[in-house]
C-alpha cells in the first residue's frame, strides 16, 4: 500500500499545548481583559521544492545509460541539498551512524518498477560518503519481489543488504488500532489456522521499528487506479503493517489509513516512517500511464527524468499531473478519481498537496 521531514516534528509539541492556550484565552475573556488575544499561527507544511533533472539520452528503447543516470543522481542531490559536492550532499541527510533504508518498488519488474541503475547510483554515492555497506538496506514489501527484479545482483556487488518488510515480521509493541475489523490471515499477528479471527489491530514491521533510521524513497512514475499514482505515499506504506486488507474495503478508509501509518509515532513522538525520510526520488526515466502493479510496456513512454524532493506528497501530486497530461496528449479516456489521500496527508503534516505552494525547478543535461 504508503514521507515527513524530521524538522516538522517540532509542530507536535505545539499541538499538545493548543488546548491549554485556548483555555487561557477563554479565561482572560471571562475576567474582562481589554487585551485582544494573540492569534495562534496556523500550522502548515514548508513550501516544497521539486528539482527535475532531465537527460533525453538517459533512457532510449528500454535501455538505460548508466553513466548518464549517475550524472542525473549527482546533479539532483546537489540541487536538493544545496551542497558543493556529492559527499557533502549525502552527509547532509544521513550519517555513518545511520542504517539507511532505500525503499524501492520492485513489484512491477525491471522496466516499470524502480530501475536498478538509479538505485545503484544512490548506493555508490552512500558508500563513497562513508556509509558502511552493512548499514545500507534495499527494501520493499516482499523479498521475493526484490529477487525477481534482480536487486540481489546489485546488493551482492556492493555488499549491501536486501530486506522485505513483511519477511522481517511484526513488532507487537507498535500497534495501529482503528475501528475497522479485518480477518487475520497467515503471517498476521494472532493468526490461528484452526480458528477464524477478526482484529482491528495492525503492527508495524520490525524492519521499520528496529533497524532503519533513515529512508531514501525511490519510486517509479506509474499510475494507480485508486489514488492516481503508485508513488511515495503508497510505496512507503506498502507492506509496512500486517492485517492491512481491512484498509482497502473502501476509498474513504484507504485514504485515511495510509497517512496514519506514515504518521505513527514512537514513545518520543517521532514518526517511525515520516520523520525518517531523508530524500524522495521519483524515477521518471519512463512513465507508465495505465495499470499500477504490472509492467505494461504498451502503456509506457520514455520521459528521461529524475525528480528530487524532501516532500513525498508534492512529488506524488506532480506525478499525477504528469500522468494525466500524457493521457490527454494520447487521448486516452481514463481519469482516476480525485483522491483525498494527498489532502489528508497534508492535514497531518506529511507534505504539501497544493500545487500553488510548490516550486518546480528544471535542469537539463546534454
Coordinates of C-alpha atoms in Angstrom, one line a residue:
X1 CA 0.0 0.0 0.0
X2 CA 2.3 4.3 1.9
X3 CA 7.3 10.5 3.8
X4 CA 7.9 13.6 6.5
X5 CA 10.9 15.7 7.4
X6 CA 12.4 15.5 10.8
X7 CA 12.2 19.2 11.2
X8 CA 8.4 19.0 11.1
X9 CA 8.3 17.1 14.3
X10 CA 8.7 20.5 16.1
X11 CA 5.0 21.1 15.4
X12 CA 3.8 18.2 17.6
X13 CA 4.7 19.8 21.0
X14 CA 2.7 22.9 19.7
X15 CA -0.3 20.7 19.1
X16 CA -0.2 19.4 22.6
X17 CA -0.3 22.9 24.0
X18 CA -3.1 24.3 21.8
X19 CA -5.9 23.2 24.2
X20 CA -4.1 25.0 27.1
X21 CA -3.6 28.1 25.1
X22 CA -7.3 28.1 24.2
X23 CA -8.2 27.8 27.9
X24 CA -6.0 30.8 28.8
X25 CA -7.7 32.9 26.1
X26 CA -11.2 31.9 27.4
X27 CA -10.2 32.7 31.0
X28 CA -8.9 36.1 30.0
X29 CA -12.1 37.0 28.3
X30 CA -14.1 35.8 31.3
X31 CA -12.1 38.1 33.6
X32 CA -12.9 41.1 31.3
X33 CA -9.4 41.6 30.0
X34 CA -9.2 44.5 27.5
X35 CA -6.3 43.0 25.7
X36 CA -7.0 41.2 22.4
X37 CA -5.8 37.6 22.5
X38 CA -2.9 36.9 20.2
X39 CA -3.8 34.7 17.3
X40 CA -2.2 31.2 17.2
X41 CA -0.4 30.8 13.8
X42 CA -1.8 28.1 11.6
X43 CA 0.4 25.0 11.3
X44 CA 1.4 24.5 7.7
X45 CA 3.9 22.4 5.7
X46 CA 7.1 24.1 4.5
X47 CA 6.9 25.3 0.9
X48 CA 8.2 22.3 -1.1
X49 CA 10.8 22.4 -3.9
X50 CA 11.0 19.8 -6.7
X51 CA 14.2 19.6 -8.8
X52 CA 13.6 17.9 -12.1
X53 CA 16.7 16.6 -13.8
X54 CA 16.3 15.8 -17.5
X55 CA 18.5 13.9 -19.9
X56 CA 16.8 12.8 -23.1
X57 CA 19.6 10.3 -23.8
X58 CA 19.3 8.5 -20.4
X59 CA 16.5 6.1 -21.5
X60 CA 16.1 5.1 -25.1
X61 CA 14.3 1.9 -26.4
X62 CA 14.2 0.2 -23.0
X63 CA 17.9 0.7 -22.5
X64 CA 19.2 2.9 -19.7
X65 CA 22.5 4.7 -19.9
X66 CA 24.1 4.1 -16.6
X67 CA 26.7 6.9 -16.8
X68 CA 24.0 9.4 -17.6
X69 CA 21.9 8.3 -14.7
X70 CA 24.9 8.6 -12.4
X71 CA 25.2 12.2 -13.5
X72 CA 21.5 12.9 -13.0
X73 CA 21.5 11.5 -9.5
X74 CA 24.6 13.6 -8.6
X75 CA 23.0 16.7 -10.1
X76 CA 19.7 16.1 -8.3
X77 CA 21.4 15.5 -5.0
X78 CA 23.4 18.7 -5.2
X79 CA 20.3 20.7 -6.1
X80 CA 18.1 19.2 -3.4
X81 CA 20.7 19.6 -0.7
X82 CA 22.4 22.8 -1.8
X83 CA 25.8 21.1 -1.3
X84 CA 29.0 21.7 -3.3
X85 CA 29.9 18.1 -3.7
X86 CA 28.2 14.7 -3.5
X87 CA 29.8 13.5 -0.3
X88 CA 28.7 16.7 1.5
X89 CA 25.2 16.2 -0.1
X90 CA 24.8 12.7 1.2
X91 CA 26.2 13.5 4.7
X92 CA 23.8 16.4 5.0
X93 CA 20.8 14.0 5.0
X94 CA 22.4 10.8 6.5
X95 CA 25.3 9.9 8.8
X96 CA 27.7 6.9 9.1
X97 CA 25.8 6.0 12.3
X98 CA 22.5 5.6 10.4
X99 CA 21.1 2.4 8.9
X100 CA 19.9 3.7 5.6
X101 CA 16.9 2.0 4.0
X102 CA 16.5 2.6 0.3
X103 CA 12.8 2.0 -0.4
X104 CA 12.0 0.7 -3.9
X105 CA 9.0 -0.6 -5.8
X106 CA 10.2 -3.9 -7.2
X107 CA 6.8 -5.4 -7.9
X108 CA 6.2 -4.1 -11.5
X109 CA 9.6 -5.6 -12.5
X110 CA 12.8 -4.4 -14.0
X111 CA 11.4 -2.0 -16.6
X112 CA 8.3 -0.5 -15.0
X113 CA 9.4 -0.7 -11.3
X114 CA 12.3 1.2 -9.7
X115 CA 15.2 0.9 -12.0
X116 CA 18.3 -0.7 -10.6
X117 CA 20.5 1.9 -12.3
X118 CA 19.0 4.7 -10.2
X119 CA 19.3 2.6 -7.0
X120 CA 22.9 1.6 -7.9
X121 CA 23.9 5.3 -8.2
X122 CA 22.4 6.0 -4.8
X123 CA 24.1 3.0 -3.2
X124 CA 27.5 4.0 -4.6
X125 CA 27.1 7.6 -3.5
X126 CA 26.3 6.5 0.0
X127 CA 29.3 4.2 0.1
X128 CA 31.6 6.9 -1.2
X129 CA 30.3 9.2 1.6
X130 CA 31.3 6.7 4.2
X131 CA 28.1 4.9 5.0
X132 CA 29.1 1.3 5.8
X133 CA 27.8 -1.3 3.4
X134 CA 26.3 -3.4 6.2
X135 CA 24.2 -0.3 7.1
X136 CA 22.6 0.1 3.7
X137 CA 19.4 -1.9 3.1
X138 CA 17.5 -2.0 -0.2
X139 CA 13.9 -2.9 0.8
X140 CA 10.4 -3.4 -0.4
X141 CA 7.4 -5.2 1.0
X142 CA 8.5 -8.6 -0.2
X143 CA 12.0 -10.1 -0.5
X144 CA 10.7 -12.3 -3.3
X145 CA 9.9 -9.2 -5.5
X146 CA 13.4 -7.8 -4.9
X147 CA 14.9 -11.1 -6.2
X148 CA 12.6 -11.2 -9.2
X149 CA 13.6 -7.7 -10.2
X150 CA 17.3 -8.6 -9.8
X151 CA 18.1 -6.3 -7.0
X152 CA 20.0 -9.2 -5.4
X153 CA 22.8 -8.8 -8.0
X154 CA 23.2 -5.2 -7.1
X155 CA 23.2 -6.0 -3.4
X156 CA 25.8 -8.7 -3.9
X157 CA 28.0 -6.4 -6.0
X158 CA 28.2 -3.8 -3.2
X159 CA 27.9 -6.0 -0.1
X160 CA 24.6 -4.3 1.0
X161 CA 21.5 -6.0 2.3
X162 CA 18.1 -6.8 0.8
X163 CA 15.1 -6.9 3.0
X164 CA 11.3 -7.4 2.8
X165 CA 9.3 -5.5 5.4
X166 CA 6.8 -8.4 5.5
X167 CA 9.5 -11.0 5.7
X168 CA 11.1 -9.2 8.7
X169 CA 8.0 -9.9 10.8
X170 CA 5.9 -7.6 13.0
X171 CA 6.7 -5.6 16.1
X172 CA 3.8 -6.5 18.5
X173 CA 4.7 -3.5 20.7
X174 CA 3.8 -1.0 18.0
X175 CA 0.0 -1.1 17.3
X176 CA -2.2 0.8 14.9
X177 CA -5.7 0.5 16.3
X178 CA -8.5 1.5 14.0
X179 CA -12.2 0.7 14.4
X180 CA -12.2 -1.5 11.2
X181 CA -12.2 -5.2 11.6
X182 CA -10.1 -7.4 9.4
X183 CA -10.0 -11.2 9.2
X184 CA -6.5 -12.4 10.1
X185 CA -4.5 -14.5 7.6
X186 CA -1.3 -16.4 7.8
X187 CA 1.5 -14.1 8.7
X188 CA -0.6 -11.7 10.7
X189 CA 0.0 -11.3 14.4
X190 CA -2.6 -13.5 16.3
X191 CA -3.5 -15.7 13.3
X192 CA -4.8 -19.2 14.2
X193 CA -5.1 -21.8 11.5
X194 CA -7.7 -23.6 13.5
X195 CA -9.9 -20.6 14.2
X196 CA -11.1 -17.6 12.1
X197 CA -10.2 -14.5 14.0
X198 CA -11.0 -10.8 13.3
X199 CA -8.9 -7.9 14.6
X200 CA -8.9 -4.2 14.4
X201 CA -5.2 -4.0 15.2
X202 CA -2.2 -3.8 12.8
X203 CA 1.5 -3.8 13.7
X204 CA 4.5 -2.1 12.1
X205 CA 7.3 -4.2 10.5
X206 CA 10.3 -4.8 12.7
X207 CA 12.4 -3.6 9.8
X208 CA 10.9 -0.2 10.3
X209 CA 10.8 -0.1 14.1
X210 CA 14.1 -1.8 14.9
X211 CA 16.6 -1.3 12.1
X212 CA 16.2 1.5 9.6
X213 CA 16.9 5.0 10.9
X214 CA 16.8 7.0 7.7
X215 CA 14.9 6.3 4.5
X216 CA 15.6 7.3 0.8
X217 CA 12.4 6.6 -1.2
X218 CA 12.9 5.8 -4.9
X219 CA 9.6 5.2 -6.6
X220 CA 8.8 4.8 -10.4
X221 CA 6.2 7.1 -12.1
X222 CA 3.4 4.6 -12.6
X223 CA -0.4 5.0 -12.5
X224 CA -2.6 3.9 -9.6
X225 CA -6.2 3.3 -10.3
X226 CA -7.5 4.5 -6.9
X227 CA -5.2 7.3 -5.9
X228 CA -3.7 8.5 -9.2
X229 CA 0.0 7.4 -8.7
X230 CA 1.7 4.5 -7.2
X231 CA 4.2 6.9 -5.7
X232 CA 5.9 7.6 -2.4
X233 CA 2.9 7.5 -0.1
X234 CA 1.7 4.2 -1.4
X235 CA 5.2 2.9 -1.7
X236 CA 6.2 3.7 1.9
X237 CA 3.1 2.2 3.4
X238 CA 3.1 -0.9 1.2
X239 CA 3.9 -3.9 3.4
X240 CA 4.5 -1.6 6.4
X241 CA 1.8 -3.3 8.6
X242 CA 0.1 -6.6 9.0
X243 CA -3.7 -7.0 8.8
X244 CA -3.8 -4.3 6.1
X245 CA -6.5 -5.8 3.9
X246 CA -9.1 -4.1 6.0
X247 CA -7.9 -0.7 4.8
X248 CA -8.9 -1.5 1.3
X249 CA -12.6 -2.1 1.9
X250 CA -13.4 1.5 0.8
X251 CA -11.7 4.5 -0.7
X252 CA -12.5 6.6 2.3
X253 CA -10.8 4.2 4.7
X254 CA -7.9 3.7 2.3
X255 CA -7.0 7.4 2.0
X256 CA -7.0 7.9 5.8
X257 CA -5.2 4.7 6.7
X258 CA -2.1 5.5 4.6
X259 CA -1.3 8.8 6.3
X260 CA -2.0 7.3 9.7
X261 CA 0.6 4.6 9.0
X262 CA 3.2 7.1 7.9
X263 CA 2.5 9.4 10.9
X264 CA 2.6 6.6 13.5
X265 CA 4.9 7.9 16.4
X266 CA 7.1 6.2 18.9
X267 CA 7.4 6.9 22.6
X268 CA 9.4 10.1 21.8
X269 CA 6.7 11.2 19.4
X270 CA 9.0 10.7 16.4
X271 CA 7.3 9.2 13.4
X272 CA 8.6 5.8 12.6
X273 CA 8.3 6.4 8.8
X274 CA 7.6 10.0 8.3
X275 CA 10.4 11.6 10.4
X276 CA 13.0 9.1 9.0
X277 CA 12.5 10.1 5.3
X278 CA 15.7 11.9 4.2
X279 CA 15.1 12.2 0.4
X280 CA 12.5 11.2 -2.2
X281 CA 13.4 10.4 -5.8
X282 CA 10.7 9.8 -8.4
X283 CA 12.2 7.6 -11.1
X284 CA 10.6 9.1 -14.2
X285 CA 13.1 7.7 -16.7
X286 CA 9.9 6.0 -18.1
X287 CA 6.3 6.7 -17.1
X288 CA 3.5 4.1 -17.2
X289 CA 0.2 6.0 -17.6
X290 CA -2.1 3.0 -17.2
X291 CA -2.0 0.0 -14.9
X292 CA -0.5 0.0 -11.5
X293 CA 1.2 -3.2 -10.3
X294 CA 2.1 -4.9 -13.6
X295 CA 4.6 -3.9 -16.3
X296 CA 2.5 -2.8 -19.3
X297 CA 5.0 -1.7 -21.9
X298 CA 2.3 -0.7 -24.4
X299 CA 1.2 2.0 -21.9
X300 CA 4.8 3.1 -21.1
X301 CA 6.6 6.2 -22.5
X302 CA 10.2 7.4 -22.1
X303 CA 10.5 10.6 -20.1
X304 CA 14.2 10.7 -19.3
X305 CA 13.8 12.5 -15.9
X306 CA 14.5 12.1 -12.2
X307 CA 12.7 14.2 -9.7
X308 CA 14.2 15.1 -6.3
X309 CA 12.4 16.5 -3.2
X310 CA 12.1 16.1 0.5
X311 CA 8.3 16.3 0.2
X312 CA 6.7 13.0 -0.9
X313 CA 3.2 14.5 -1.2
X314 CA 4.3 17.3 -3.6
X315 CA 6.2 14.7 -5.7
X316 CA 3.1 12.4 -5.9
X317 CA 0.8 15.3 -6.9
X318 CA 3.2 16.4 -9.5
X319 CA 3.3 12.8 -10.8
X320 CA -0.5 12.6 -11.1
X321 CA -0.5 15.8 -13.1
X322 CA 2.2 14.5 -15.4
X323 CA 0.4 11.2 -16.0
X324 CA -2.8 12.9 -16.7
X325 CA -1.2 15.3 -19.2
X326 CA 0.3 12.3 -21.1
X327 CA -3.1 10.6 -21.2
X328 CA -4.6 13.8 -22.6
X329 CA -1.9 14.1 -25.2
X330 CA -2.6 10.5 -26.3
X331 CA -6.4 11.0 -26.0
X332 CA -6.6 8.1 -23.5
X333 CA -10.1 8.1 -21.8
X334 CA -9.1 7.2 -18.3
X335 CA -9.3 9.5 -15.3
X336 CA -8.6 8.1 -11.9
X337 CA -10.9 9.5 -9.2
X338 CA -9.7 12.7 -7.4
X339 CA -8.4 11.2 -4.2
X340 CA -8.4 12.8 -0.8
X341 CA -5.3 10.9 0.1
X342 CA -3.0 13.9 -0.6
X343 CA -5.1 16.5 1.3
X344 CA -5.3 14.1 4.2
X345 CA -1.5 13.7 4.2
X346 CA -1.2 17.5 4.2
X347 CA -3.5 17.8 7.2
X348 CA -1.2 15.6 9.3
X349 CA 1.9 17.5 8.1
X350 CA 3.4 14.8 5.9
X351 CA 3.8 17.1 2.9
X352 CA 2.2 19.7 0.8
X353 CA -0.6 18.8 -1.7
X354 CA -1.3 22.3 -3.0
X355 CA 0.4 22.9 -6.4
X356 CA 0.3 26.6 -5.8
X357 CA 2.6 26.3 -2.8
X358 CA 5.4 24.3 -4.5
X359 CA 8.3 25.4 -6.6
X360 CA 9.5 23.2 -9.5
X361 CA 12.9 23.8 -11.0
X362 CA 14.1 22.2 -14.2
X363 CA 17.6 21.3 -15.1
X364 CA 18.5 19.8 -18.5
X365 CA 21.7 17.8 -19.1
X366 CA 23.0 17.3 -22.6

